Short mmCIF file of C-alpha atoms in Angstrom, two decimals:
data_model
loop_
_atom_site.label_atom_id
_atom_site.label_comp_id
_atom_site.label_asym_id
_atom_site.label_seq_id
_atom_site.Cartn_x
_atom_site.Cartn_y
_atom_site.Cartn_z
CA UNK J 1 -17.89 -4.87 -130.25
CA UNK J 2 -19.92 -3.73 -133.08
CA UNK J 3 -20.37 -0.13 -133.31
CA UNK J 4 -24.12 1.16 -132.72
CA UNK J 5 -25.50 2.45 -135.52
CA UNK J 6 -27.72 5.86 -135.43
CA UNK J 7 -30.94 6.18 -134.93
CA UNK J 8 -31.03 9.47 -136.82
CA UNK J 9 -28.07 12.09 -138.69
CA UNK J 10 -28.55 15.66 -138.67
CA UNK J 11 -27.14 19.20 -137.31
CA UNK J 12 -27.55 20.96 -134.09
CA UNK J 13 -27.40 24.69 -134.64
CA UNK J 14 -27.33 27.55 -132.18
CA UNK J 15 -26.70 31.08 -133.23
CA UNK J 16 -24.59 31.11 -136.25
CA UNK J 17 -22.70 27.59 -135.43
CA UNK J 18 -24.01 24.54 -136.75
CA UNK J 19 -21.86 20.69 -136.84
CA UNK J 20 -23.49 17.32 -137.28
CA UNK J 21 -24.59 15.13 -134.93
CA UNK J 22 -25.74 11.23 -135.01
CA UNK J 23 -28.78 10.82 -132.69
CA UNK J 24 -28.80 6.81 -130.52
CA UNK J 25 -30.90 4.96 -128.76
CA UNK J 26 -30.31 5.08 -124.45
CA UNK J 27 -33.19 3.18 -123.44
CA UNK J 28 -34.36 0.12 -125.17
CA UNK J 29 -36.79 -2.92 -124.36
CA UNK J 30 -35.42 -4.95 -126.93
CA UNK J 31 -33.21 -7.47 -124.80
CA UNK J 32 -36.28 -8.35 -122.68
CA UNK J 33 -37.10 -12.13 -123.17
CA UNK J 34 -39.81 -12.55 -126.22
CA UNK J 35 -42.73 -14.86 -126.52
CA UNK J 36 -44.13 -16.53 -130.51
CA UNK J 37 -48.10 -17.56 -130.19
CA UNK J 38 -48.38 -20.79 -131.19
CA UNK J 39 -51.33 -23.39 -131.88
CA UNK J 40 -51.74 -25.03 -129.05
CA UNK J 41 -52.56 -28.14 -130.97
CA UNK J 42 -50.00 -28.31 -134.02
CA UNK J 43 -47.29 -26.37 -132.07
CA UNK J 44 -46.99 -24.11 -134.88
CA UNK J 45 -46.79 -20.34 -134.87
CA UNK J 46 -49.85 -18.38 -135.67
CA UNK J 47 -50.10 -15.02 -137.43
CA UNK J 48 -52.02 -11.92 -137.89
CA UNK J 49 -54.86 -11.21 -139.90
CA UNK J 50 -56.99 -7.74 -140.73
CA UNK J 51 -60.63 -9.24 -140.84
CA UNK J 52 -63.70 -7.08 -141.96
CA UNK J 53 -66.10 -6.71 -138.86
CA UNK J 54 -69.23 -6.60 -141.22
CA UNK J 55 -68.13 -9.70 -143.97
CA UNK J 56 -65.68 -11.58 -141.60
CA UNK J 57 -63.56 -12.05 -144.90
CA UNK J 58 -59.91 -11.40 -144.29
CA UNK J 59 -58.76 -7.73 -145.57
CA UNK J 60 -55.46 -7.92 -147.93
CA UNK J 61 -52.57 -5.03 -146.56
CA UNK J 62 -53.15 -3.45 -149.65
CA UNK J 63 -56.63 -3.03 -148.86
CA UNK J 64 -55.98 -1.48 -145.79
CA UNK J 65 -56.48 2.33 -145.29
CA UNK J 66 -56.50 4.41 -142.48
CA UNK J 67 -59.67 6.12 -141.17
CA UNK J 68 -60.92 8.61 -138.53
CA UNK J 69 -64.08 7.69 -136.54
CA UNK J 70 -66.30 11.38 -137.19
CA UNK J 71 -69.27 9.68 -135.62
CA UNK J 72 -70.46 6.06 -134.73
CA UNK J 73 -69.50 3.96 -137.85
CA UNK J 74 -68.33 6.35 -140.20
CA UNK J 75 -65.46 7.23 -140.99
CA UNK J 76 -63.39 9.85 -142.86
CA UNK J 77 -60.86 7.66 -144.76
CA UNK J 78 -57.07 9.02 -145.61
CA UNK J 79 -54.75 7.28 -148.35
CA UNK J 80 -51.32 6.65 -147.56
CA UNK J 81 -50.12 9.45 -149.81
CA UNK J 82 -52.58 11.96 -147.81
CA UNK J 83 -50.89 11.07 -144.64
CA UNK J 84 -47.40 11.24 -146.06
CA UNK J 85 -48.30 14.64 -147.04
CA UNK J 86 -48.75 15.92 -143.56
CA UNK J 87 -45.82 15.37 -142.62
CA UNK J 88 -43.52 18.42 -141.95
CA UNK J 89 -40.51 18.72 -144.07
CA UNK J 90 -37.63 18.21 -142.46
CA UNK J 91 -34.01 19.85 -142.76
CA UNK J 92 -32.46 17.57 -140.92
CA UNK J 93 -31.67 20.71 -138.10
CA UNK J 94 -32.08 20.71 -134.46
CA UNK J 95 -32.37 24.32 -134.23
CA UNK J 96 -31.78 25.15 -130.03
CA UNK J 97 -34.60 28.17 -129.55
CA UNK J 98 -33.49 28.25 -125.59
CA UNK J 99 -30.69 27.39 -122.95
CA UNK J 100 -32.93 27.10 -119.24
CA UNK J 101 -31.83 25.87 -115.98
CA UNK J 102 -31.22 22.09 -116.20
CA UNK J 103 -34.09 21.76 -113.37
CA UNK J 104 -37.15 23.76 -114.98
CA UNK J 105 -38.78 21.37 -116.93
CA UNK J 106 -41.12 18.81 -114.95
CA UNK J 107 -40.19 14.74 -115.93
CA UNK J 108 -43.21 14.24 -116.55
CA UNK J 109 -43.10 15.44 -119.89
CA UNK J 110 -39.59 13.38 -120.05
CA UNK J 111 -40.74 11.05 -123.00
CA UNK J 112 -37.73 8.99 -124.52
CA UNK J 113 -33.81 9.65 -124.30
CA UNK J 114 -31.00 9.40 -126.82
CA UNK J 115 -27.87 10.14 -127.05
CA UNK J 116 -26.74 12.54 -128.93
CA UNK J 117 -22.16 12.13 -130.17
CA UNK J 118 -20.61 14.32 -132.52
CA UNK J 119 -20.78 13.14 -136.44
CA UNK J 120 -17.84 13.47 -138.83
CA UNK J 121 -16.28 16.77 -138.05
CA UNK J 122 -18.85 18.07 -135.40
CA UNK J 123 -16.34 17.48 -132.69
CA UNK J 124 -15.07 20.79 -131.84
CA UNK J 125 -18.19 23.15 -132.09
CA UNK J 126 -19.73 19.65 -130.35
CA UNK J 127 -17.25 19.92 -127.40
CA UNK J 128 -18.34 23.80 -127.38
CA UNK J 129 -21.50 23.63 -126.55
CA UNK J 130 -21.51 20.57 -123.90
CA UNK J 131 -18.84 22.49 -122.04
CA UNK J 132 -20.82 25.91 -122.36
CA UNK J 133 -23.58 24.07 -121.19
CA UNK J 134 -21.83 22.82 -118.47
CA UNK J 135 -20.09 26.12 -117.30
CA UNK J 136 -23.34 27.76 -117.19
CA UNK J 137 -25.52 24.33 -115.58
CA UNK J 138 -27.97 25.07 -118.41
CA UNK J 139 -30.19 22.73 -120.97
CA UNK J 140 -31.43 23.42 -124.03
CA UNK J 141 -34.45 23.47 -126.08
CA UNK J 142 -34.47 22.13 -129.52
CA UNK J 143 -37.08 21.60 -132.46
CA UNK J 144 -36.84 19.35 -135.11
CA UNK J 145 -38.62 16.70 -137.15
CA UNK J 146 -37.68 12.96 -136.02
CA UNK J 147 -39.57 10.28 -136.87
CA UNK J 148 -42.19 11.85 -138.85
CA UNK J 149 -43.19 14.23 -136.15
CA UNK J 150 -42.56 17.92 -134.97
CA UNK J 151 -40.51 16.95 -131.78
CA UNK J 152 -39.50 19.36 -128.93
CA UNK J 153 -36.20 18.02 -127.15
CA UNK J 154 -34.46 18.66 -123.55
CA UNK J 155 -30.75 18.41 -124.68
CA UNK J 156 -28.59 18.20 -121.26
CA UNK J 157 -24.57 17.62 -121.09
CA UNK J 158 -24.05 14.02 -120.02
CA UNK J 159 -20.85 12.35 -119.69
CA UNK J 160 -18.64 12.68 -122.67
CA UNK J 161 -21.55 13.93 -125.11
CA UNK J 162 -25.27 15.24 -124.70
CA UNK J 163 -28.47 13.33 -124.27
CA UNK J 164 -31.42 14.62 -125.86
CA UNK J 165 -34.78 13.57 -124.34
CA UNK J 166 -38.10 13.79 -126.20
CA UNK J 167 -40.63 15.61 -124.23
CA UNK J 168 -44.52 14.86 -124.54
CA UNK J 169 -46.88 17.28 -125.65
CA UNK J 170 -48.62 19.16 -123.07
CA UNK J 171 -51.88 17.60 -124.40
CA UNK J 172 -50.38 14.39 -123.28
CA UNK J 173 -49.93 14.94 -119.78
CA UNK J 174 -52.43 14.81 -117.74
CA UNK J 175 -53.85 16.69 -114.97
CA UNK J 176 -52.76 15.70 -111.43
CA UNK J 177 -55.84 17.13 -109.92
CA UNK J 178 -58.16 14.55 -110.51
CA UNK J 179 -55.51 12.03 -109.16
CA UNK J 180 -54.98 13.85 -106.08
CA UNK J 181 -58.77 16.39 -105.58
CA UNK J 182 -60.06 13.19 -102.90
CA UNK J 183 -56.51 13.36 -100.87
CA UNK J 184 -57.85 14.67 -97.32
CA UNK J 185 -56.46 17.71 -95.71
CA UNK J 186 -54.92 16.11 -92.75
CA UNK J 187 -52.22 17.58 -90.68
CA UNK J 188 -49.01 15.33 -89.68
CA UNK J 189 -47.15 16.41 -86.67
CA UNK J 190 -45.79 14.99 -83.45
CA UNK J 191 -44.34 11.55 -82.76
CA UNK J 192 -45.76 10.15 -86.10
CA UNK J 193 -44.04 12.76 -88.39
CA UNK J 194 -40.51 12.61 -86.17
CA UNK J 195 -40.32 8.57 -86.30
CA UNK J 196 -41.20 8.78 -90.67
CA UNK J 197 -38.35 11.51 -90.88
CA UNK J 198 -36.09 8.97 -88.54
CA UNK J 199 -37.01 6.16 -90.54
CA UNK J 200 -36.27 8.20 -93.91
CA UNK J 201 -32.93 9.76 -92.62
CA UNK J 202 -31.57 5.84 -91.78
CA UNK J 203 -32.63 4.33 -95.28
CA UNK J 204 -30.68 6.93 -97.24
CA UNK J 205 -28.57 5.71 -99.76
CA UNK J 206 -27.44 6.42 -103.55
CA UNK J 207 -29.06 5.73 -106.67
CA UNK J 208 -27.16 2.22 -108.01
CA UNK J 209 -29.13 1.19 -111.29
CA UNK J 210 -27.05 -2.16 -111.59
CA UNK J 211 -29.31 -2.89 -108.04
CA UNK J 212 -32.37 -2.82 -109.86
CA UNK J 213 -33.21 -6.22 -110.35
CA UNK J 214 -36.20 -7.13 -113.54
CA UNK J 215 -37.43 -9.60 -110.89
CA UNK J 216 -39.86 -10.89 -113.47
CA UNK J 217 -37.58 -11.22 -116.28
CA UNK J 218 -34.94 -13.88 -114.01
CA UNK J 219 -38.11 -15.71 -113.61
CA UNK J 220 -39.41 -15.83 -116.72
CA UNK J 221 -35.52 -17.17 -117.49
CA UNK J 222 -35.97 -19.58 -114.82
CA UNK J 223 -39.58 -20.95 -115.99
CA UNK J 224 -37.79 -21.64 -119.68
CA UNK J 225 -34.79 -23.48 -118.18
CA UNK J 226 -36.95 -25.81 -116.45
CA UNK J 227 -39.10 -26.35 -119.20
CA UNK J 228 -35.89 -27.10 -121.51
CA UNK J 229 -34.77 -29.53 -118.69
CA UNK J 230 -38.09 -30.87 -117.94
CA UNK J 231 -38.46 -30.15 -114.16
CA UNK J 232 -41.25 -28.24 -112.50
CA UNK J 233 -41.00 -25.37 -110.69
CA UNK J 234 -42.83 -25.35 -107.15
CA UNK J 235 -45.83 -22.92 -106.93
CA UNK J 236 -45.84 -19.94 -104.95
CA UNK J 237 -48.13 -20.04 -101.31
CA UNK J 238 -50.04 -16.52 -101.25
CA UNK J 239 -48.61 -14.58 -98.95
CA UNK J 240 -50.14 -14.37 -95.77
CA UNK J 241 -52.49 -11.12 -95.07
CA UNK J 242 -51.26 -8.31 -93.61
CA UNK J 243 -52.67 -7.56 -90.17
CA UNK J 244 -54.40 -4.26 -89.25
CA UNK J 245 -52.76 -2.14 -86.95
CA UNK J 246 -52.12 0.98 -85.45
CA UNK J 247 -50.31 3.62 -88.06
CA UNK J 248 -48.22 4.79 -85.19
CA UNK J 249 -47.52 1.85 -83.97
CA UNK J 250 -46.10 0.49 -86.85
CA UNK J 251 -43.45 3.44 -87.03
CA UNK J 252 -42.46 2.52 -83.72
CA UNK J 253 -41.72 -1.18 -84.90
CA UNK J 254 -40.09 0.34 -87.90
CA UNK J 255 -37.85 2.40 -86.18
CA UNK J 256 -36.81 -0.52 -83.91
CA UNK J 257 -38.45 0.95 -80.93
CA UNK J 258 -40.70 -1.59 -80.06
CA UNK J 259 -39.04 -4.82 -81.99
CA UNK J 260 -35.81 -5.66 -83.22
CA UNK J 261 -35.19 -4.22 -86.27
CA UNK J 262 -34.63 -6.54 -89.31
CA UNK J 263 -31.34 -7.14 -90.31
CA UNK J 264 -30.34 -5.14 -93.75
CA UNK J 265 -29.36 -6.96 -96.43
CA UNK J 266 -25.67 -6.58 -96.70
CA UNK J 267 -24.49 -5.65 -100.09
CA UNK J 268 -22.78 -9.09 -100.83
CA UNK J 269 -26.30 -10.77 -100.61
CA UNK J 270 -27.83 -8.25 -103.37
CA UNK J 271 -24.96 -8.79 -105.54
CA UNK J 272 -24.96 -12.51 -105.16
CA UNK J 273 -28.78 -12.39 -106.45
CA UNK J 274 -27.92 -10.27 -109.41
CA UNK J 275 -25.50 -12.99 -109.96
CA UNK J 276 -28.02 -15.59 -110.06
CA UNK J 277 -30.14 -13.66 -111.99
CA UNK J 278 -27.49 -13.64 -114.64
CA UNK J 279 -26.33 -17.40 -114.45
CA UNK J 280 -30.62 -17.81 -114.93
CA UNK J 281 -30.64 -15.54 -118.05
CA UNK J 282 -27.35 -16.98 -119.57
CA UNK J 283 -28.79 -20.89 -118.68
CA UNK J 284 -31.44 -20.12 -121.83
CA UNK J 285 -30.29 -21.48 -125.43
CA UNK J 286 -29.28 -18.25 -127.73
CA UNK J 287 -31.29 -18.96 -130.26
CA UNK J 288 -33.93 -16.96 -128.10
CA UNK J 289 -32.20 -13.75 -129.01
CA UNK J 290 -32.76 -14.54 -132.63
CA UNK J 291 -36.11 -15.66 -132.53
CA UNK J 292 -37.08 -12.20 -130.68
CA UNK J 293 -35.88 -10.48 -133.52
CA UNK J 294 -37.90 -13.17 -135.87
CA UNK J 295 -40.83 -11.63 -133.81
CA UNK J 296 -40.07 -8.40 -133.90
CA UNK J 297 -39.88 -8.30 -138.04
CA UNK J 298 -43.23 -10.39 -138.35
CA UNK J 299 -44.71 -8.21 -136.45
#
């Protein structure tokens, strides 16, 4: 297995102790199945082109400047070396300003996690702080400059090492208010509220990640296999419409008290799908991996 290469090098310092660190990637879309637009007529791929909305004549990259909109049409215009300039220097430190309960901060400002290993000879003073952390069920708050930008990260103990995740802006996040100001005031109580906590209290379970099928992605993996072996796959039928009925009636029928509940799926069937979902996924020639990454660079 080839060793995964860091997304970012640099120091994590609190107090007087500093060590390096090597920052990686947790999350990543980049194993989802990619698409290439194509002519529909030559079969050949298409690409890209920057064309001037007043001449319709196509605008060469080094042409191409940014600009900021000040009012309709015009534009305050900002060379590349301008906008390099803005950006903060950068000493390569994750400087912690804070340790906080693990639970303060909302996730909604969770933005994107990495992981975050000891680099070189970091490992003691690494091992230091995750177990501190630990003892004292505390995370930290940490400034630094990555990628380009002033970033604020949560840095939590997790595993063997730390994860550090990026945390929006507060301009970023938006009000819930205006989501939730036409939710009306009603009051739940009685039979209705004691058959949804019933209901609740026998669907408990644990969190299992490996459950959580990409239901589109196995049939996105199906669609190309059939088109490789030249069948057709049947369409769906819309699903019928769902009748209108009584709210607490339908808890009762959820709960089993007025028909037989359905039977759960037993674990054996879920993992069976995820199996299928696999043998779909593996069924697609491998050259599909390379031509994401084709896509990826051209774009």
């Amino acid at each position: 297995m080839v060793a995964p290469r860091a997304n970012w090098k640099g120091f994590i310092k609190f107090g007087e102790v500093a060590f390096p660190v090597a920052l990686y990637t947790a999350a990543s879309t980049s194993e989802r199945i990619a698409f290439h637009t194509l002519n529909r007529a030559t079969g050949n791929r298409v690409r890209r082109e920057f064309i001037d909305s007043e001449t319709e004549e196509p605008v060469d990259r080094e042409d191409q400047v940014k600009g900021f909109e000040i009012e309709d049409g015009r534009y305050v215009v900002l060379e590349p070396e301008e906008v390099a300039a803005a950006i903060p220097d950068s000493d390569k430190t994750l400087r912690i300003e804070a340790f906080i309960p693990c639970d303060e901060v909302d996730d909604i400002y969770f933005d994107k996690p990495y992981y975050l290993a000891p680099d070189k000879m970091g490992s003691e003073a690494f091992k230091l702080l995750r177990d501190g952390m630990k003892k004292a069920k505390v995370a930290a708050i940490a400034r630094t400059v990555l990628f380009r930008r002033l970033r604020t990260l949560l840095i939590r103990p997790h595993d063997k090492g730390l994860i550090g995740s990026t945390l929006n802006y507060d301009y970023e996040v938006r009000s819930s208010e205006n989501a939730f100001d036409e939710m009306p005031d009603l009051k739940i109580e009685g039979e209705m509220l004691e058959l949804a906590t019933h209901i609740i209290n026998t669907k408990k379970g644990a969190f299992d990640p490996s459950q959580i099928d990409d239901r589109y992605e196995a049939a996105v993996a199906e669609l190309v296999k059939a088109k490789i072996e030249g069948r057709t796959l049947p369409k769906k039928k819309a699903p019928p419409p769902s009748k209108k009925g009584d709210l607490l009636q339908a808890l009762r029928e959820s709960a089993g008290m007025t028909a037989p509940a359905k039977a759960k799926r037993t674990g054996t069937a879920s993992n069976a799908g995820k199996s299928k979902q696999d043998a779909k996924r593996a069924a697609i020639p491998k050259s599909r991996g390379s031509a994401g990454t084709q896509q990826r660079r051209a774009g």
